[in-house]
Amino acid sequence: MTKKNILAGMALVVGLVIPSLAFAANEGEEPKHPKQGWPHEKIIGAHYDRAAAQRGFQIYKEVCHACHSLNLIAFRQLEGIGFSEPEIKAIAASFTVMGEPNMETGDVEERPGKPFDYIPSTFANPEAAAASNNGAVPPDLSLMVKAREGGASYIYSILTGYREPTAEDLKHVSGGKIPDGAHFNPYKTGHVIAMPPPLAEGIVTYTEGQPAASVEQMAYDVSTFLAWAAEPKLEQRKHMGFLIVAFLLITSGLLFWSYKRISKQVLGH
Amino acid sequence: MTSTRPFEPKNGFVKWFDRQLPLFSVMHGALVAYPTPKNLNYWWSFGSLAGLMLGVQIITGIILAMHYTPHTAMAFASVEHIMRDVNYGWLLRYVHANGASFFFIVVYIHIFRGLYYGSYKAPRELLWMLGLVIYLLMMATAFMGYVLPWGQMSFWGATVITNLFGAIPFVGEDIRTLLWGGFSVDNPTLNRFFSLHYLLPFVIAGVAILHIWALHIPGSNNPLGIDVKGPQDQIDFHPYHTAKDAFMVSLLLLIFFAVVCFAPNYMGHPDNYIQADPLVTPPHIVPEWYYLPFYAILRSIPDKLMGVVAMFAAILILFALPWLDKSKVRSGTFRPIFKQFFWVLVIDVIALGFVGANPPEGAWLIIGRVATAYYFFHFLILLPVLSRVEKTRPLPESISQAVLAKHA
Ligand code: HEM
């Protein structure tokens, strides 16, 4: 490396850093997420907090399911957050799904869910969902954690971020006021959200031995559950990644050594 | 380049086969006895790495296609089926999606290597142009691949880019209808994009073979940019380069799998995890990172047609590079002024990338226009003038002499 190359390299770094700073400054519109550092976001030993995910499923079932579908999840997959087979059977049976056509009459009847069924949605179609929600369609939650910048932290912020807007807040809202039936939430783009605050103290009862169902605790639990729903293979992926990287580190070391040896033999240096 | 090591097989079958079809001698000539300059540095490994990434994309792609459904109603769900139900489907899909990015990273390094060391100059103009053809085909392939998962960015990216063709006078509308297979991006579009996305990588493989063929006629350029004078300047591909490339492959895979396993969505866009919805336009439509510099050039021109022209010109201009840069000295090492401006170009292209990622307003618009102007200035004015007036540094006598001097 000559001195000029080093100068050029420095210029390159400056060229990279300045635009990214400007980029960061540009994005400072929504506040920082209060909850950071989830067990599943770790690099080594990443895992979903099973107990939280199970409580989160309870929240989803008892609260969010009234409005939001979870189309990509079948009951059998709940095994992934540690539910046992009998538990899964019982959970599935607590939902009503459309069955198969009757062999004689062809009629389709409702029946209790079975483990292979997918979680049924409350509304028959988006139009029905919009009709019950002031014209806004509650989006499917299966991939929500991957579909928003910030992931699980974003969900947590949305659920805990509701408050009365100050005059200063309203300056950042288009039109200067919150439309009827909508709510202020600083984490949502545009700061206006059609979803009413879904969580409130005492809305669900956790079983004996679980933490108290505060809004923060419930938000943490359901965010954990939704993170799992969006990326059920995350644990497998990160554990495998650790082995692959370790293997390739050693292989690269050996290959470098063998390259240097061959170079000595055939080139003399 | 004639091989220094003749092919003398011992095996009877190989002898019989090679007499009738000299496949083994060709492979031997390309991978074992191919004589390379002694002084190649690590940047010369990126050609092999690009070949590796093409192989990775083709293999993972074919398996993905066994599970993927090219229909607007099912494509998004079929990709999630791959992610959740297919054994190691998540691995296949993340390797394929990030593989496209790494393919571009490797190819960009490969191209800038060529720009710095003057590898585009005689006698390698055709080799350079075949490389550019591969690059164009890659852009088309990756663009159509990104449409397949049928997320919001797939749909809206496809809409924005195909609409550009509509700006072409007279035939634009027809071309656009042909791309769409109808009057908007819809199921016929997805079907033809899938078909072409399957086809083009094999076309790339074909052009890559021509590219390597064209390489083996004059042989590799080298960091000094001077011609090989005789066998003392050279070394056989095997075992020296096989060992070196094996190390580089391992290093690339290390970084690649670290990204695939720990940050597989880092280079993606969250909106692509929302199923395509023709009625909801995302606030910022951004293409994949590897197109951003060209997207920035497109948007820095106020007129749509001229923007499209500038964007394509930015790539096509590279085809004329061997004739724009007339300097007899190939390597930037011996061109003190060229070298500085090479780095200015690198920064310029990176800056264009950032501009492309941001909305075309305020400071971004101004930076974009300046950077676009510089890009064309660099190739159309600076290089032709520089190659006439620059006082180059003295070239070494020969490669072997320079190598000896360095390791004395
Ligand atoms: C030049 C080599 C290739 C490049 C650069 C490339 C690029 C891409 C990209 C960028 C995507 C979108 C990934 C995502 O965001 O999900 C994709 C998807 C896909 N590609 Fe390729 N590809 C290549 C070769 C192939 C081949 C040979 C096949 C074989 C049929 C193939 C089949 C598919 C399929 C089925 C998908 C949809 C599944 C998915 O989205 O993950 N690709 N490709």
XYZ file of C-alpha atoms and ligand atoms in Angstrom:
720
model
C 0.000 0.000 0.000
C 1.420 3.350 -0.976
C 0.608 6.507 0.921
C -1.743 7.526 -1.868
C -3.657 4.276 -1.633
C -4.122 4.836 2.079
C -5.389 8.366 1.427
C -7.774 6.961 -1.155
C -8.936 4.359 1.308
C -9.633 7.057 3.866
C -11.564 9.060 1.316
C -13.572 5.933 0.603
C -14.465 5.523 4.258
C -15.491 9.169 4.487
C -17.553 8.731 1.347
C -19.328 5.827 3.000
C -19.825 7.295 6.448
C -21.136 10.746 5.606
C -24.039 9.569 3.468
C -25.011 6.956 6.060
C -25.054 9.616 8.781
C -27.306 11.734 6.632
C -29.379 8.610 6.090
C -29.732 8.062 9.843
C -30.639 11.719 10.427
C -33.329 11.421 7.792
C -35.000 8.554 9.594
C -35.196 10.099 13.038
C -38.930 10.696 12.742
C -40.217 7.852 14.899
C -38.846 7.550 18.459
C -36.366 4.813 19.334
C -37.876 1.486 20.413
C -37.828 1.186 24.215
C -37.511 -2.607 24.246
C -34.287 -3.943 22.753
C -32.271 -7.136 22.976
C -34.521 -10.185 22.614
C -33.208 -13.645 23.425
C -33.894 -14.682 19.812
C -31.828 -11.797 18.465
C -28.635 -13.044 20.090
C -25.977 -14.497 17.823
C -24.806 -17.307 20.085
C -27.432 -19.227 22.024
C -30.332 -17.528 20.253
C -33.649 -18.967 21.409
C -37.270 -18.022 21.741
C -38.370 -17.509 25.314
C -40.727 -20.549 25.326
C -42.771 -19.520 28.361
C -43.246 -16.004 26.962
C -44.176 -17.387 23.530
C -46.802 -19.672 25.092
C -48.296 -16.782 27.056
C -48.050 -14.764 23.838
C -50.123 -17.374 22.046
C -52.748 -16.996 24.790
C -52.785 -13.214 24.170
C -53.057 -13.753 20.434
C -55.899 -16.213 20.892
C -57.855 -14.201 23.434
C -57.205 -10.672 22.122
C -55.648 -10.223 18.693
C -57.467 -13.134 17.008
C -60.730 -11.185 17.205
C -59.367 -8.950 14.446
C -56.126 -10.448 13.046
C -55.642 -13.714 11.162
C -52.490 -15.839 11.472
C -52.810 -17.718 8.214
C -49.404 -19.364 8.036
C -49.617 -21.183 11.358
C -51.154 -24.642 11.782
C -51.922 -25.885 15.301
C -49.416 -28.732 14.934
C -46.634 -26.161 14.528
C -47.243 -24.851 18.060
C -45.016 -27.743 19.060
C -42.247 -25.319 18.112
C -42.880 -23.186 21.207
C -43.059 -26.158 23.521
C -46.742 -27.104 23.631
C -47.238 -30.869 24.137
C -49.349 -33.050 21.855
C -52.364 -33.194 24.204
C -52.131 -29.426 24.711
C -52.116 -28.878 20.944
C -55.148 -31.164 20.524
C -57.006 -29.191 23.178
C -55.999 -25.831 21.663
C -57.095 -26.955 18.178
C -60.424 -28.241 19.510
C -61.124 -24.868 21.131
C -61.362 -23.319 17.624
C -64.151 -23.994 15.140
C -63.090 -24.610 11.548
C -64.883 -25.406 8.297
C -64.781 -29.171 7.816
C -64.597 -31.325 4.688
C -67.655 -31.808 2.400
C -70.038 -34.481 3.747
C -69.620 -37.666 1.650
C -73.365 -38.109 1.136
C -74.827 -34.631 1.003
C -71.831 -32.511 0.001
C -72.644 -30.041 2.743
C -69.708 -28.415 4.481
C -70.180 -28.271 8.217
C -68.219 -26.654 10.974
C -66.261 -28.896 13.308
C -63.756 -28.475 16.142
C -60.193 -27.902 14.909
C -57.615 -30.695 14.641
C -53.808 -30.311 14.919
C -53.339 -30.335 11.104
C -55.766 -27.428 10.631
C -54.487 -23.914 10.117
C -55.643 -21.304 12.621
C -58.951 -20.088 11.179
C -59.508 -16.363 10.801
C -62.419 -14.567 12.395
C -63.502 -12.827 9.215
C -64.530 -14.547 5.995
C -62.785 -11.948 3.821
C -60.980 -8.598 4.013
C -64.209 -6.735 3.274
C -65.861 -8.239 6.351
C -62.775 -7.383 8.410
C -62.840 -3.783 7.171
C -66.562 -3.488 7.878
C -65.963 -4.365 11.535
C -62.937 -2.084 11.903
C -63.909 1.365 10.702
C -62.843 0.563 7.157
C -59.298 -0.543 8.082
C -58.273 -4.148 7.416
C -56.312 -5.672 10.322
C -53.302 -7.234 8.546
C -52.378 -10.904 8.895
C -49.815 -11.224 11.710
C -47.869 -14.313 10.505
C -45.016 -12.312 9.016
C -45.565 -8.990 10.784
C -42.260 -9.149 12.693
C -40.323 -9.519 9.429
C -42.464 -7.010 7.563
C -41.560 -4.040 9.758
C -38.251 -2.310 10.417
C -37.343 -3.112 14.042
C -38.984 -6.553 14.195
C -40.245 -7.661 17.607
C -39.196 -4.311 19.128
C -41.536 -2.564 16.699
C -44.535 -4.715 17.732
C -43.721 -4.072 21.384
C -43.504 -0.321 20.752
C -46.804 -0.233 18.870
C -48.598 -2.123 21.630
C -47.187 -0.003 24.463
C -46.879 3.293 22.586
C -50.461 4.586 22.759
C -50.887 7.886 24.632
C -52.759 11.176 24.433
C -51.041 13.329 21.770
C -49.551 16.651 22.893
C -49.927 19.791 20.784
C -46.346 19.200 19.612
C -47.242 15.619 18.579
C -50.180 16.822 16.518
C -47.863 19.011 14.432
C -46.407 15.798 12.996
C -49.813 14.344 12.203
C -51.150 15.083 8.740
C -54.163 17.385 8.988
C -53.148 18.361 12.524
C -55.727 16.127 14.225
C -56.472 12.466 14.789
C -59.381 11.319 12.575
C -62.471 9.869 14.266
C -62.075 6.250 15.256
C -58.282 6.396 14.848
C -55.617 6.690 17.524
C -52.313 8.413 18.112
C -49.262 6.157 18.149
C -45.817 7.721 17.672
C -44.268 4.494 16.377
C -46.589 4.052 13.415
C -45.567 5.846 10.190
C -47.692 8.994 10.089
C -48.345 8.554 13.838
C -52.003 7.597 13.286
C -53.201 4.008 13.648
C -56.651 2.521 13.049
C -56.188 -0.157 15.717
C -57.634 0.717 19.142
C -55.180 0.013 21.998
C -55.589 -3.773 22.205
C -53.921 -4.363 25.564
C -55.110 -3.212 28.985
C -54.377 -4.352 32.519
C -56.523 -7.395 33.390
C -57.634 -8.179 29.824
C -56.296 -11.725 30.178
C -55.542 -13.872 33.205
C -52.264 -15.781 33.166
C -52.199 -19.159 34.885
C -50.756 -19.654 38.340
C -46.995 -19.163 38.583
C -46.734 -16.866 35.557
C -45.764 -13.202 35.856
C -48.503 -10.591 36.363
C -50.245 -9.631 33.115
C -49.133 -5.993 32.926
C -49.392 -4.258 29.551
C -45.592 -4.415 29.177
C -45.509 -8.120 30.059
C -48.304 -8.929 27.612
C -46.645 -6.871 24.871
C -43.370 -8.708 25.467
C -45.097 -12.074 25.383
C -47.153 -11.536 22.240
C -44.165 -9.954 20.435
C -42.113 -13.039 21.288
C -44.888 -15.281 19.970
C -45.191 -13.289 16.744
C -41.410 -13.331 16.268
C -41.551 -17.115 16.418
C -44.523 -17.213 14.039
C -42.601 -15.135 11.486
C -39.401 -17.161 11.663
C -39.987 -20.597 13.219
C -36.661 -21.937 11.920
C -34.542 -19.175 13.481
C -33.052 -21.281 16.277
C -32.066 -24.061 13.890
C -30.592 -21.500 11.502
C -28.445 -19.723 14.084
C -27.221 -22.915 15.742
C -26.272 -24.296 12.352
C -24.623 -20.978 11.484
C -22.369 -21.280 14.492
C -21.162 -24.708 13.360
C -20.730 -23.634 9.732
C -18.752 -20.541 10.675
C -16.547 -22.497 13.086
C -15.935 -25.145 10.420
C -15.133 -22.593 7.725
C -12.802 -20.655 10.031
C -10.720 -23.782 10.570
C -10.916 -24.759 6.889
C -9.861 -21.281 5.793
C -6.902 -21.428 8.169
C -5.803 -24.806 6.801
C -6.284 -23.743 3.201
C -4.281 -20.577 3.756
C -1.467 -22.592 5.258
C -1.510 -25.055 2.352
C -1.590 -22.204 -0.177
C 1.442 -20.596 1.457
C 3.301 -23.913 1.426
C 2.557 -24.515 -2.238
C 3.548 -20.972 -3.025
C 6.917 -21.542 -1.323
C 7.434 -24.711 -3.334
C 6.477 -23.456 -6.782
C 7.256 -19.726 -6.563
C 9.888 -19.718 -3.859
C 8.083 -17.201 -1.657
C -1.633 -19.546 -24.975
C -0.035 -22.893 -25.460
C 0.165 -25.118 -22.476
C 3.555 -25.718 -20.939
C 2.476 -29.105 -19.711
C 1.121 -31.450 -22.403
C -1.856 -33.619 -21.539
C -0.702 -37.227 -21.280
C -3.431 -39.368 -19.741
C -2.590 -42.832 -18.409
C -6.151 -44.129 -18.133
C -7.295 -46.108 -21.196
C -10.850 -44.797 -21.113
C -9.685 -41.195 -20.889
C -7.308 -41.755 -23.813
C -10.066 -43.305 -25.948
C -12.555 -40.592 -25.038
C -10.145 -37.734 -25.558
C -9.123 -38.947 -29.001
C -12.715 -38.677 -30.162
C -13.718 -35.616 -28.129
C -10.894 -33.684 -26.457
C -12.960 -32.721 -23.423
C -10.353 -33.881 -20.941
C -7.514 -32.037 -22.675
C -9.593 -28.858 -22.750
C -10.322 -29.137 -19.021
C -6.666 -29.938 -18.369
C -5.646 -26.919 -20.393
C -8.046 -24.649 -18.515
C -7.703 -25.857 -14.935
C -4.305 -27.512 -14.659
C -1.819 -26.370 -17.241
C -3.213 -22.887 -17.941
C -0.129 -20.675 -17.653
C -0.745 -17.527 -15.590
C 1.493 -14.580 -14.787
C 3.475 -15.202 -11.619
C 2.426 -11.998 -9.918
C -1.369 -12.254 -9.707
C -2.765 -10.917 -6.424
C -5.902 -11.915 -4.523
C -8.121 -9.694 -6.687
C -7.561 -12.211 -9.490
C -9.513 -14.847 -7.531
C -12.822 -13.078 -7.971
C -13.420 -14.590 -11.405
C -13.405 -18.069 -9.894
C -15.600 -16.811 -7.058
C -18.135 -15.438 -9.551
C -18.252 -18.865 -11.222
C -18.870 -20.431 -7.831
C -21.768 -18.081 -7.091
C -23.337 -18.829 -10.489
C -23.171 -22.521 -9.613
C -24.712 -21.897 -6.186
C -27.575 -19.917 -7.749
C -28.303 -22.538 -10.382
C -28.314 -25.452 -7.925
C -30.405 -23.743 -5.218
C -32.672 -22.227 -7.888
C -33.498 -25.563 -9.481
C -34.439 -27.061 -6.110
C -36.499 -23.974 -5.187
C -38.357 -24.290 -8.491
C -39.472 -27.775 -7.437
C -41.454 -26.228 -4.579
C -42.354 -22.811 -5.935
C -45.704 -21.940 -7.587
C -45.660 -19.157 -10.227
C -49.163 -17.851 -9.691
C -50.140 -14.504 -8.190
C -52.539 -16.178 -5.754
C -50.032 -18.765 -4.564
C -46.483 -17.501 -5.140
C -46.140 -15.668 -1.818
C -47.552 -18.589 0.155
C -45.413 -21.089 -1.757
C -42.257 -19.203 -0.764
C -43.418 -19.327 2.867
C -44.151 -23.032 2.368
C -40.505 -23.391 1.320
C -39.438 -21.434 4.418
C -41.535 -23.483 6.848
C -42.394 -26.941 5.506
C -39.699 -27.978 3.029
C -36.702 -29.674 4.675
C -33.954 -27.052 4.857
C -36.121 -24.918 2.570
C -35.270 -21.852 4.644
C -31.604 -22.546 3.961
C -32.160 -22.953 0.218
C -34.177 -19.787 -0.007
C -31.843 -17.657 2.122
C -28.817 -18.988 0.227
C -30.490 -18.144 -3.082
C -31.676 -14.661 -2.024
C -28.338 -13.702 -0.435
C -26.473 -15.601 -3.133
C -27.738 -13.075 -5.655
C -26.300 -10.249 -3.526
C -22.973 -11.999 -3.076
C -22.832 -12.775 -6.791
C -23.102 -9.034 -7.408
C -20.561 -8.134 -4.700
C -18.079 -10.542 -6.255
C -18.783 -9.332 -9.790
C -18.505 -5.665 -8.799
C -15.095 -6.338 -7.262
C -14.171 -8.272 -10.404
C -15.222 -5.350 -12.627
C -13.429 -2.688 -10.561
C -10.341 -4.886 -10.567
C -10.506 -4.751 -14.364
C -10.963 -0.983 -14.305
C -7.935 -0.414 -12.082
C -5.515 -2.733 -13.837
C -6.661 -1.856 -17.353
C -7.797 -5.387 -18.127
C -10.224 -4.004 -20.706
C -7.419 -2.883 -23.011
C -6.066 -4.691 -26.052
C -5.775 -7.554 -26.535
C -8.727 -8.193 -24.161
C -11.514 -5.912 -25.448
C -13.760 -8.802 -26.409
C -13.159 -10.513 -23.092
C -14.204 -7.300 -21.322
C -17.331 -6.926 -23.434
C -18.369 -10.535 -22.849
C -18.041 -9.805 -19.141
C -20.366 -6.831 -19.545
C -22.877 -9.042 -21.365
C -22.816 -11.386 -18.367
C -23.357 -8.417 -16.080
C -26.383 -7.233 -18.092
C -27.847 -10.736 -18.070
C -27.314 -10.914 -14.311
C -29.224 -7.673 -13.853
C -32.140 -9.038 -15.881
C -32.065 -12.391 -14.087
C -31.949 -10.938 -10.591
C -34.653 -8.416 -11.429
C -37.017 -11.157 -12.550
C -36.045 -13.378 -9.628
C -36.935 -10.637 -7.178
C -40.445 -10.530 -8.661
C -41.042 -14.232 -7.987
C -41.801 -14.134 -4.218
C -44.585 -11.690 -5.102
C -44.158 -9.365 -2.167
C -44.916 -5.654 -2.202
C -41.411 -4.709 -3.427
C -41.535 -7.480 -6.028
C -44.735 -6.091 -7.464
C -43.982 -2.384 -7.212
C -40.358 -2.752 -8.278
C -41.555 -4.651 -11.343
C -44.170 -1.980 -12.021
C -41.679 0.898 -11.804
C -38.987 -0.790 -13.898
C -41.283 -2.146 -16.620
C -42.931 1.274 -16.872
C -39.535 2.728 -17.781
C -39.712 0.843 -21.049
C -42.963 2.657 -21.752
C -40.943 5.870 -22.076
C -39.189 4.654 -25.224
C -40.689 6.546 -28.214
C -42.934 4.673 -30.675
C -42.296 1.088 -29.527
C -42.239 1.667 -25.761
C -45.884 0.889 -25.115
C -45.654 -2.319 -27.125
C -42.527 -3.458 -25.348
C -44.185 -2.824 -22.027
C -47.296 -4.778 -23.008
C -45.054 -7.614 -24.132
C -43.199 -7.609 -20.795
C -46.466 -7.563 -18.903
C -48.350 -10.015 -21.075
C -51.307 -7.718 -20.589
C -52.057 -4.224 -19.357
C -50.453 -4.277 -15.935
C -48.073 -6.411 -13.887
C -50.167 -9.500 -13.262
C -50.218 -13.277 -13.483
C -48.920 -13.456 -17.087
C -46.004 -11.218 -16.038
C -45.156 -13.528 -13.139
C -45.321 -16.555 -15.440
C -43.017 -15.187 -18.101
C -40.606 -13.808 -15.532
C -40.378 -17.247 -13.924
C -39.730 -18.880 -17.268
C -37.031 -16.349 -18.162
C -35.556 -16.423 -14.675
C -35.043 -20.146 -15.162
C -33.577 -19.693 -18.640
C -31.179 -16.752 -18.325
C -28.731 -18.286 -15.801
C -27.970 -20.968 -18.385
C -27.400 -18.277 -20.996
C -25.047 -16.650 -18.475
C -23.238 -19.959 -18.088
C -22.851 -20.124 -21.883
C -21.476 -16.587 -22.129
C -19.200 -17.329 -19.159
C -17.667 -20.172 -21.170
C -17.016 -17.774 -24.059
C -15.605 -15.287 -21.538
C -13.116 -17.874 -20.274
C -12.310 -18.972 -23.799
C -11.558 -15.365 -24.712
C -9.397 -15.137 -21.596
C -7.309 -18.121 -22.531
C -6.302 -16.742 -25.930
C -4.260 -13.763 -24.642
C -3.965 -15.105 -21.070
C -4.589 -13.199 -17.858
C -3.592 -9.592 -17.371
C -1.605 -8.940 -14.179
C -1.073 -6.208 -11.569
C 1.842 -4.727 -13.513
C -0.191 -4.709 -16.712
C 2.845 -5.692 -18.803
C 2.944 -8.601 -21.238
C 4.343 -11.981 -20.355
C 7.780 -12.307 -21.963
C 8.345 -16.035 -21.516
C 7.910 -19.071 -19.267
C 10.022 -17.464 -16.521
C 7.144 -14.990 -16.006
C 4.534 -17.698 -15.624
C 3.196 -20.375 -13.357
C 0.742 -23.188 -14.090
C -2.784 -22.804 -12.774
C -2.455 -26.005 -10.793
C -1.438 -26.336 -8.009
C -0.683 -22.663 -7.285
C -4.024 -21.104 -8.241
C -6.146 -24.064 -7.261
C -4.720 -23.745 -3.740
C -5.097 -19.978 -3.685
C -8.642 -20.042 -5.062
C -9.624 -22.805 -2.652
C -8.591 -20.529 0.199
C -10.532 -17.605 -1.287
C -13.602 -19.805 -1.812
C -13.489 -20.818 1.826
C -13.152 -17.186 2.924
C -16.068 -16.129 0.728
C -18.243 -18.955 2.050
C -17.329 -17.953 5.593
C -18.661 -14.427 5.111
C -21.557 -15.667 2.992
C -22.813 -18.189 5.539
C -22.333 -15.744 8.391
C -24.801 -13.463 6.586
C -27.147 -16.303 5.544
C -27.348 -17.687 9.081
C -27.206 -14.530 11.194
C -28.593 -11.688 9.066
C -30.400 -13.248 6.104
C -32.774 -10.308 5.657
C -30.199 -7.562 6.122
C -29.917 -6.902 2.391
C -33.631 -7.380 1.774
C -36.539 -5.031 2.325
C -39.180 -5.675 5.050
C -41.968 -4.741 2.630
C -41.270 -7.889 0.640
C -42.729 -9.882 3.529
C -46.085 -8.283 2.727
C -47.948 -9.999 -0.082
C -48.227 -7.934 -3.289
C -51.229 -5.621 -3.291
C -51.884 -3.621 -6.488
C -54.088 -1.223 -4.490
C -51.508 -0.223 -1.854
C -48.375 1.624 -3.021
C -45.464 1.444 -0.535
C -44.190 4.909 0.542
C -40.672 4.284 -0.820
C -40.179 1.910 -3.711
C -36.519 0.931 -3.768
C -34.878 -1.665 -5.984
C -32.342 -4.175 -4.697
C -29.067 -2.573 -3.572
C -27.127 -3.704 -6.632
C -29.217 -1.505 -8.928
C -29.134 1.597 -6.746
C -26.374 3.549 -8.558
C -28.239 3.191 -11.847
C -31.566 3.979 -10.234
C -29.957 7.170 -8.888
C -28.784 8.146 -12.384
C -32.286 7.495 -13.721
C -33.874 9.771 -11.148
C -31.369 12.594 -11.311
C -32.491 13.435 -14.844
C -35.768 15.427 -14.742
C -37.034 13.998 -18.047
C -38.246 10.380 -17.905
C -37.028 9.344 -21.344
C -33.651 11.026 -20.890
C -33.406 9.395 -17.481
C -33.878 5.978 -19.036
C -31.358 6.816 -21.751
C -28.813 7.973 -19.148
C -29.339 4.850 -17.072
C -28.703 2.502 -19.981
C -25.891 4.716 -21.270
C -24.163 4.405 -17.901
C -23.713 0.697 -18.554
C -23.304 0.790 -22.331
C -20.519 3.355 -22.027
C -18.411 0.623 -20.447
C -18.484 -1.241 -23.770
C -16.649 1.690 -25.350
C -14.105 1.936 -22.543
C -11.281 0.165 -24.426
C -11.461 2.954 -27.000
C -12.073 5.817 -24.594
C -8.970 5.093 -22.549
C -6.121 5.171 -25.030
C -3.245 4.950 -22.572
C -0.701 2.339 -23.613
C 0.021 1.615 -19.956
C -2.547 -0.808 -18.605
C -2.064 -0.912 -14.857
C -3.180 1.973 -12.632
C -0.050 1.312 -10.571
C 1.996 3.216 -13.161
C -0.557 5.941 -13.832
C -0.335 8.402 -10.913
C -3.277 10.605 -11.923
C -5.501 7.845 -13.279
C -5.075 6.047 -9.974
C -6.442 8.974 -7.959
C -9.414 9.327 -10.261
C -10.083 5.613 -10.104
C -10.796 6.057 -6.393
C -12.882 9.127 -7.086
C -14.970 6.933 -9.408
C -15.336 4.266 -6.706
C -16.578 6.881 -4.217
C -18.808 8.386 -6.893
C -20.516 5.048 -7.563
C -20.948 4.345 -3.840
C -22.413 7.827 -3.366
C -24.822 7.131 -6.234
C -25.825 3.967 -4.406
C -26.791 5.956 -1.302
C -28.621 8.491 -3.445
C -30.595 5.674 -5.081
C -31.733 4.441 -1.658
C -33.165 7.822 -0.680
C -36.058 9.893 -1.982
C -34.973 12.205 -4.846
C -35.327 15.486 -2.988
C -33.236 18.125 -1.213
C -29.546 17.333 -0.771
C -29.944 13.838 -2.208
C -31.114 15.217 -5.522
C -28.146 17.577 -5.717
C -25.603 14.919 -4.738
C -27.248 12.607 -7.288
C -26.927 15.114 -10.100
C -23.309 15.957 -9.310
C -22.399 12.279 -9.010
C -24.196 11.431 -12.269
C -22.405 14.240 -14.057
C -19.080 13.034 -12.666
C -19.746 9.471 -13.766
C -20.123 10.490 -17.403
C -17.351 13.077 -17.144
C -15.005 10.378 -15.897
C -15.518 8.074 -18.841
C -16.264 10.492 -21.668
C -13.839 13.342 -20.951
C -11.388 12.555 -18.198
C -10.145 9.168 -19.443
C -9.702 10.188 -23.132
C -7.848 13.358 -22.129
C -5.846 11.746 -19.361
C -4.655 8.941 -21.589
C -3.076 11.560 -23.855
C -1.509 13.905 -21.319
C -0.639 11.740 -18.328
C 3.036 11.125 -17.633
C 3.174 7.475 -16.642
C 5.791 5.946 -14.373
C 8.462 3.695 -15.930
C 7.368 0.098 -16.406
C 9.472 -2.767 -15.042
C 11.547 -4.789 -17.480
C 9.582 -7.983 -16.955
C 7.271 -9.714 -14.512
C 9.922 -12.071 -13.203
C 12.315 -9.189 -12.633
C 9.706 -7.253 -10.675
C 8.861 -10.337 -8.636
C 12.543 -10.930 -7.863
C 13.039 -7.303 -6.873
C 10.038 -7.434 -4.559
C 11.181 -10.582 -2.773
C 14.890 -9.824 -2.722
C -27.801 -15.891 -12.257
C -28.275 -16.651 -11.329
C -29.483 -16.272 -10.479
C -29.740 -15.096 -9.819
C -28.837 -13.858 -9.762
C -31.011 -15.253 -9.138
C -31.635 -14.284 -8.363
C -32.825 -14.428 -7.668
C -33.397 -13.476 -6.758
C -32.810 -12.093 -6.421
C -34.552 -14.009 -6.249
C -35.478 -13.397 -5.195
C -35.109 -13.955 -3.851
C -36.041 -13.508 -2.751
O -35.990 -12.324 -2.373
O -36.813 -14.337 -2.281
C -34.729 -15.292 -6.867
C -35.807 -16.142 -6.623
C -36.001 -17.377 -7.231
N -35.135 -18.004 -8.131
Fe -33.353 -17.267 -8.767
N -31.513 -16.502 -9.423
C -30.619 -17.155 -10.241
C -30.765 -18.437 -10.753
C -31.904 -19.232 -10.632
C -32.105 -20.510 -11.302
C -31.121 -21.199 -12.257
C -33.325 -20.976 -10.915
C -33.928 -22.303 -11.381
C -35.124 -22.390 -11.773
C -33.906 -20.004 -9.998
C -35.158 -20.123 -9.361
C -35.708 -19.199 -8.485
C -36.977 -19.361 -7.810
C -37.917 -20.571 -7.908
C -37.156 -18.213 -7.016
C -38.387 -17.883 -6.110
C -38.172 -18.359 -4.713
C -37.679 -17.251 -3.817
O -38.110 -16.116 -3.948
O -36.841 -17.541 -2.950
N -33.014 -18.962 -9.866
N -33.659 -15.533 -7.731
